[in-house]
Short mmCIF file of C-alpha atoms in Angstrom, two decimals:
data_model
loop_
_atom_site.label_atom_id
_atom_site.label_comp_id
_atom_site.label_asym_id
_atom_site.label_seq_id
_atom_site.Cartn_x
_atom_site.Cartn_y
_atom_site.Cartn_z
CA UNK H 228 -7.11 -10.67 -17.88
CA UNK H 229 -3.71 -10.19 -17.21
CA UNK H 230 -2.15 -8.37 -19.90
CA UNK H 231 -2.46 -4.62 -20.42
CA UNK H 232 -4.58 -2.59 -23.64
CA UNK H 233 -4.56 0.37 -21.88
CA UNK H 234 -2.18 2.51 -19.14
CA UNK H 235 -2.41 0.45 -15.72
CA UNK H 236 -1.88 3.63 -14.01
CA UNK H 237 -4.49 4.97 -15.61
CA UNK H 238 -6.56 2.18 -14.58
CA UNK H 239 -5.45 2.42 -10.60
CA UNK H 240 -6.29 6.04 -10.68
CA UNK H 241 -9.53 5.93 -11.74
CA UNK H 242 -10.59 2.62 -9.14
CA UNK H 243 -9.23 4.68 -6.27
CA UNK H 244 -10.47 8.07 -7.09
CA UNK H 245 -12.36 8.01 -3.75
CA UNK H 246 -9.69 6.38 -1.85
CA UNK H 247 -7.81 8.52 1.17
CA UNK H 248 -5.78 5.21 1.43
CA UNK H 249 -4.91 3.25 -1.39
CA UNK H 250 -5.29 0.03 0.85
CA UNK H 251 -7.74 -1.69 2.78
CA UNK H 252 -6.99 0.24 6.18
CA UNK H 253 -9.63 2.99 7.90
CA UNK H 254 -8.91 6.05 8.45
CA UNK H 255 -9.10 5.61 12.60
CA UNK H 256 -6.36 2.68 12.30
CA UNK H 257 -4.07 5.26 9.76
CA UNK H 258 -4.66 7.91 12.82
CA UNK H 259 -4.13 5.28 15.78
CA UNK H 260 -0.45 3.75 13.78
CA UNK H 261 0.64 7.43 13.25
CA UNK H 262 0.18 8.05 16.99
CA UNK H 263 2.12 4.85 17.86
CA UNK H 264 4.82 5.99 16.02
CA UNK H 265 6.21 8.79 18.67
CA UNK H 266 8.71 10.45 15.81
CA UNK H 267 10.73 13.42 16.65
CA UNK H 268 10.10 16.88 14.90
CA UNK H 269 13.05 16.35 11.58
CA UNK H 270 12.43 12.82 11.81
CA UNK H 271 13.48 11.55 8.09
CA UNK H 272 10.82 9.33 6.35
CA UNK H 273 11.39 7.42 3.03
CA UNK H 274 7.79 6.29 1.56
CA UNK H 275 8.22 3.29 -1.22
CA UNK H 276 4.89 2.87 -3.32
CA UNK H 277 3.59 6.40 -1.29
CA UNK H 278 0.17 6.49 -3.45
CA UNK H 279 -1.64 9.89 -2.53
CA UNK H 280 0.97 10.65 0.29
CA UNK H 281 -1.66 10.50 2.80
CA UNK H 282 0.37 8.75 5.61
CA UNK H 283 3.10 10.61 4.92
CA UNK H 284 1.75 14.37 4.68
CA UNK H 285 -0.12 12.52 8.23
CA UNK H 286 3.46 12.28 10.29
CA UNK H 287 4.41 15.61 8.93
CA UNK H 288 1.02 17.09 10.40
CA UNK H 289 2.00 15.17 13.60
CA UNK H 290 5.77 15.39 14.09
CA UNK H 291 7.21 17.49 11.50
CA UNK H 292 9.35 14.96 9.55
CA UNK H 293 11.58 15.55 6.97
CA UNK H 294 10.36 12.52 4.14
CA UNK H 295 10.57 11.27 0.42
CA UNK H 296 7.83 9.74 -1.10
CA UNK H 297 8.26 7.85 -4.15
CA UNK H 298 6.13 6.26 -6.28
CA UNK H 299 5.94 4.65 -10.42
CA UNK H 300 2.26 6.39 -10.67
CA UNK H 301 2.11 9.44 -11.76
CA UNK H 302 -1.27 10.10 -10.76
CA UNK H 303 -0.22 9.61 -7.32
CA UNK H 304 2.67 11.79 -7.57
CA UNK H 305 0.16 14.63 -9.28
CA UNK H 306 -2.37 13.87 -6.49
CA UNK H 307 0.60 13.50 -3.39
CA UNK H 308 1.45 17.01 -4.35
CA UNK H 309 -1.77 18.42 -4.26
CA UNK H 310 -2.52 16.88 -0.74
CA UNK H 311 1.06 18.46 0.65
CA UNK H 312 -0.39 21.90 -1.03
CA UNK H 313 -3.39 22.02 0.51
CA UNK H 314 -2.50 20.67 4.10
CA UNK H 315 1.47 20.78 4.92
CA UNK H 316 2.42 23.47 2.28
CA UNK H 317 5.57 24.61 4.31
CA UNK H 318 6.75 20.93 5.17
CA UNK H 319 10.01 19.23 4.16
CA UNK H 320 8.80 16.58 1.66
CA UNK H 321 9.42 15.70 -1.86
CA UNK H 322 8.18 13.07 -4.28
CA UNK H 323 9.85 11.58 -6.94
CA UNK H 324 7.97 9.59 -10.36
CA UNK H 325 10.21 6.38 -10.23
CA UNK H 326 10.35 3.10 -9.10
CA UNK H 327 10.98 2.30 -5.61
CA UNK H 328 13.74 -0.20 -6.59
CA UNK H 329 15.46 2.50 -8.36
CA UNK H 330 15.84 5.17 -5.71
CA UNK H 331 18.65 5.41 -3.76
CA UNK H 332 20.52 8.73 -2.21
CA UNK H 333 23.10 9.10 0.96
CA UNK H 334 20.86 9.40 3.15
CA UNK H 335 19.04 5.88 2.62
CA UNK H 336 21.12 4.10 5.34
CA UNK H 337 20.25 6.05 8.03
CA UNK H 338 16.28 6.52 8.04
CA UNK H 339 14.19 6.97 11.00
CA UNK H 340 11.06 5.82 9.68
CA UNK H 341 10.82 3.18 6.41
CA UNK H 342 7.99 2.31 5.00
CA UNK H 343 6.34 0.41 1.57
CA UNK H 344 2.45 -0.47 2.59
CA UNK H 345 1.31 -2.47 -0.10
CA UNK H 346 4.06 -2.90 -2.86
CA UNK H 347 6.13 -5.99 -1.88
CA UNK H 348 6.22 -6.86 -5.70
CA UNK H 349 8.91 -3.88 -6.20
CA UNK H 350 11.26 -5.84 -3.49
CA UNK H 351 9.94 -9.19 -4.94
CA UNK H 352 8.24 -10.22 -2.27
CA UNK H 353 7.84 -9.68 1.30
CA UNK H 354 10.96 -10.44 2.95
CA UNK H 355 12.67 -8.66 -0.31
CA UNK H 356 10.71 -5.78 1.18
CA UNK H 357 11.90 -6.35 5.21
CA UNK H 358 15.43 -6.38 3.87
CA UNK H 359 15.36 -3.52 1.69
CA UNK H 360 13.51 -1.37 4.37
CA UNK H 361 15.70 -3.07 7.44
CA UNK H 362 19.04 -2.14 5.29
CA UNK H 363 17.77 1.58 4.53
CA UNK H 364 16.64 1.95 8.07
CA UNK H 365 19.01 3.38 11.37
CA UNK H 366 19.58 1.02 14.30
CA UNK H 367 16.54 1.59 16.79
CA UNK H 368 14.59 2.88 13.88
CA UNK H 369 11.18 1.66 12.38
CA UNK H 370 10.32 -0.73 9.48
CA UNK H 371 6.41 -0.17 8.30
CA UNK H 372 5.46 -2.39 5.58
CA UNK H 373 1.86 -3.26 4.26
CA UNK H 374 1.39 -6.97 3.09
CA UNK H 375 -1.79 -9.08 2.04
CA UNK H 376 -1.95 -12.79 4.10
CA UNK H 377 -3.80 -15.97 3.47
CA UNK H 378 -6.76 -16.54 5.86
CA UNK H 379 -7.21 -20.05 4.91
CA UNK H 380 -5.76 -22.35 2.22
CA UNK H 381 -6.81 -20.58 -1.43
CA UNK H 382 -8.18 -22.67 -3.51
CA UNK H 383 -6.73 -23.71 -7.01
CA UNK H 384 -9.41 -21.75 -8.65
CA UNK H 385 -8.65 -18.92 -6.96
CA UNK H 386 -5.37 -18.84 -7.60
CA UNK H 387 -5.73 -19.17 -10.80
CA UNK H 388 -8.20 -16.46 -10.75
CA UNK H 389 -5.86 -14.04 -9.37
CA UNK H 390 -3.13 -15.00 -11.43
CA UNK H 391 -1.16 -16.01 -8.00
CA UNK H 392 0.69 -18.71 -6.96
CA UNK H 393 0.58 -20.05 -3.20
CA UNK H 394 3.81 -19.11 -2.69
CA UNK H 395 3.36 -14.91 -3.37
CA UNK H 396 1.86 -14.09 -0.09
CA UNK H 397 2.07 -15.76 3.72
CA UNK H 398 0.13 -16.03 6.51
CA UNK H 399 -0.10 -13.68 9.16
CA UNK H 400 2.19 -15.59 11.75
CA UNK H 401 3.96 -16.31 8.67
CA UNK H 402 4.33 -12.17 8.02
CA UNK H 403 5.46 -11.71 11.27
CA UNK H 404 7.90 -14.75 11.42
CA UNK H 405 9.86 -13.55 8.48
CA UNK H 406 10.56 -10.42 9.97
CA UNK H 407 11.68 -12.18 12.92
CA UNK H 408 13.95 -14.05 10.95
CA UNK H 409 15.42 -10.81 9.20
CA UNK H 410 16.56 -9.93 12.71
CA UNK H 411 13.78 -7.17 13.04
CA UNK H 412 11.88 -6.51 16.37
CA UNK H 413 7.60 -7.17 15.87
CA UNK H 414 5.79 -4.33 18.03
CA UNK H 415 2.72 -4.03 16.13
CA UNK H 416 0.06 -5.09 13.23
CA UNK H 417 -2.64 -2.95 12.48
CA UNK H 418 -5.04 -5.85 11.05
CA UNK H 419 -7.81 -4.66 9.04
CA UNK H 420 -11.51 -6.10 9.03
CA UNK H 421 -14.00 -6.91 6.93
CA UNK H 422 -15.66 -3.79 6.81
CA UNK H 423 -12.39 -2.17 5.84
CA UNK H 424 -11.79 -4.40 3.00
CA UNK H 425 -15.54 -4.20 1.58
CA UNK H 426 -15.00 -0.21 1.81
CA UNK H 427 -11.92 -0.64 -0.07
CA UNK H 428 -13.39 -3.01 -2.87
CA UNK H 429 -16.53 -1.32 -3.11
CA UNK H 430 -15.25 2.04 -3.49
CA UNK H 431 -13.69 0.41 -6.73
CA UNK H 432 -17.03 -0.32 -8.00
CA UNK H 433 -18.53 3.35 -7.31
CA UNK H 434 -15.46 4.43 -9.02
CA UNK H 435 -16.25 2.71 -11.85
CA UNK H 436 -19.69 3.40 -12.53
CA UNK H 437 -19.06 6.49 -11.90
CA UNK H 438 -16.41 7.13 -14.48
CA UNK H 439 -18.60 5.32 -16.85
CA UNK H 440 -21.13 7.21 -16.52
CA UNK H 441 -19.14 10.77 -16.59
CA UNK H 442 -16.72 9.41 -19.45
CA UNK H 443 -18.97 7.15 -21.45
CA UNK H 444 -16.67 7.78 -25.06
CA UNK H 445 -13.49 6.94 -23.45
CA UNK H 446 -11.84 4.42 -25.08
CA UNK H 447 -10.46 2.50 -22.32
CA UNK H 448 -13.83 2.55 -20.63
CA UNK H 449 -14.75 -1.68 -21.94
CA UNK H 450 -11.23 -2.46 -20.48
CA UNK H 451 -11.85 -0.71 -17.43
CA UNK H 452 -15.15 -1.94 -16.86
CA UNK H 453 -13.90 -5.49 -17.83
CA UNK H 454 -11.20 -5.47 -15.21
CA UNK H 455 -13.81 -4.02 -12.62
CA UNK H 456 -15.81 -6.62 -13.03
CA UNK H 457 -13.56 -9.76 -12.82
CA UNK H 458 -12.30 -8.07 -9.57
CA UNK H 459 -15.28 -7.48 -7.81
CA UNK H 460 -16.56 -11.18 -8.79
CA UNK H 461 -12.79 -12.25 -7.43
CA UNK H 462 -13.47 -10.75 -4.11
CA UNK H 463 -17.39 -11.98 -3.86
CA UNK H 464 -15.96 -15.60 -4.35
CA UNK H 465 -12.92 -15.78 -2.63
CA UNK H 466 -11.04 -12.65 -1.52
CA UNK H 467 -13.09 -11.62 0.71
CA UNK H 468 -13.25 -14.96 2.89
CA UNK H 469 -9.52 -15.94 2.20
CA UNK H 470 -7.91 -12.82 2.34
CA UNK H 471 -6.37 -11.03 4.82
CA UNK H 472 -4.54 -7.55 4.99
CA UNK H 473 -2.21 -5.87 8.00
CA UNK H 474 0.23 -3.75 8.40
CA UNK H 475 2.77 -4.47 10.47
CA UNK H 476 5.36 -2.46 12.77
CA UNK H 477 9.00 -3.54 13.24
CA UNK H 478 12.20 -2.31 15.23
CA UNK H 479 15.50 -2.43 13.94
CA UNK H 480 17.75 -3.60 16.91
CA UNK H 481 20.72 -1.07 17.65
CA UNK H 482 22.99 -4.70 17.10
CA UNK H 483 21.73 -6.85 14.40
#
């Protein structure tokens, strides 16, 4: 089921409804790589494929930064907004309703702190997304990016499945090596486990029943149940044995 009857975005925000993340990462690990970060107060922050903003409205709880999130959802705009209302109403950050490949303003050379945790398809791909992030970032500042990894050799089936090809995602040396290669400094991956990534697909499932059940005239409701279904039987199979997920850390040398 790969083509669309009804708004995707609509689709995303109902499945993640009760998400805090929007990926398959705990809360303690969001909380332990915010504290690793060590950002000065005015720190600026650009946020590619932000979601609900909660990392970011996170570092301006912690350190006061100055950020951008941006994101093609605008759900997660509507719902970003909300979260900086309620928790960091006085902070410096904005959020923009466009794709991540189309932002750009003068300050995008010169970033402290880049991140894109979970949208490498806007860069094509994940060393598309090192680049962009390593070229918007300041010498001795951070890249944070979020990317999926094969755990073992998928299967044909799965592919297929999925709609992937064996090429569209690494391993996890593999994630790290291209970095590497993109003259970026590795100095940490936050790898999740299995109990994050059942939280995270389950959720989806809740979600859906529970939208169903609330919203059982809605038109979309047979698409969206549909496409909740041929996920969660995706994951039973295979994702959840030959998937992995991580997000990584990387330094941007003062001489590259």
């Amino acid at each position: 089921m790969t083509e669309w009857g009804m708004d995707r975005w609509k689709y995303f925000d109902i499945t993640h409804r009760f998400h805090v993340v929007c990926n398959p990462t705990s809360l303690a690990k969001v909380e332990e790589i915010v504290g690793l970060l060590r950002l000065k107060p005015g720190s600026s922050v650009l946020d590619i494929a932000c979601g609900k903003a909660e990392m970011l409205v996170r570092l301006a709880e912690t350190y006061e930064v100055r950020g951008v999130g941006v994101d093609l959802s605008p759900y997660a705009v509507r719902d970003a907004e909300e979260l900086k209302r309620q928790r960091v109403p006085d902070s410096d950050l904005q959020f923009v309703n466009i794709s991540g490949a189309d932002y750009h303003n003068g300050n995008t050379k010169q970033l402290d702190l880049s991140m894109c945790i979970g949208a490498s398809w806007i860069y094509d791909g994940h060393r598309g997304t090192l680049k962009a992030m390593r070229d918007m970032t300041r010498p001795d500042g951070i890249v944070m990016v979020g990317e999926p990894f094969f755990t073992q050799e998928p299967s044909e089936k799965y592919l297929a499945a999925e709609d992937f090809t064996r090429d569209d995602f690494n391993t996890h040396y593999g994630n790290v090596q291209i970095g590497e290669e993109e003259g970026l400094t590795p100095i940490y991956a936050m790898v999740s486990n299995q109990d994050d990534w059942d939280r995270y697909e389950t959720l989806q499932w809740h979600a859906v029943d529970d939208f169903a059940r609330h919203n059982p005239d809605d038109p979309d409701l047979p698409e969206i149940q549909a496409r909740g279904a041929k996920a969660r039987e995706i994951y039973l199979k295979w994702g959840r044995y030959g998937f992995g997920w991580a997000i990584y850390l990387f330094r941007k040398p003062v001489k590259i």
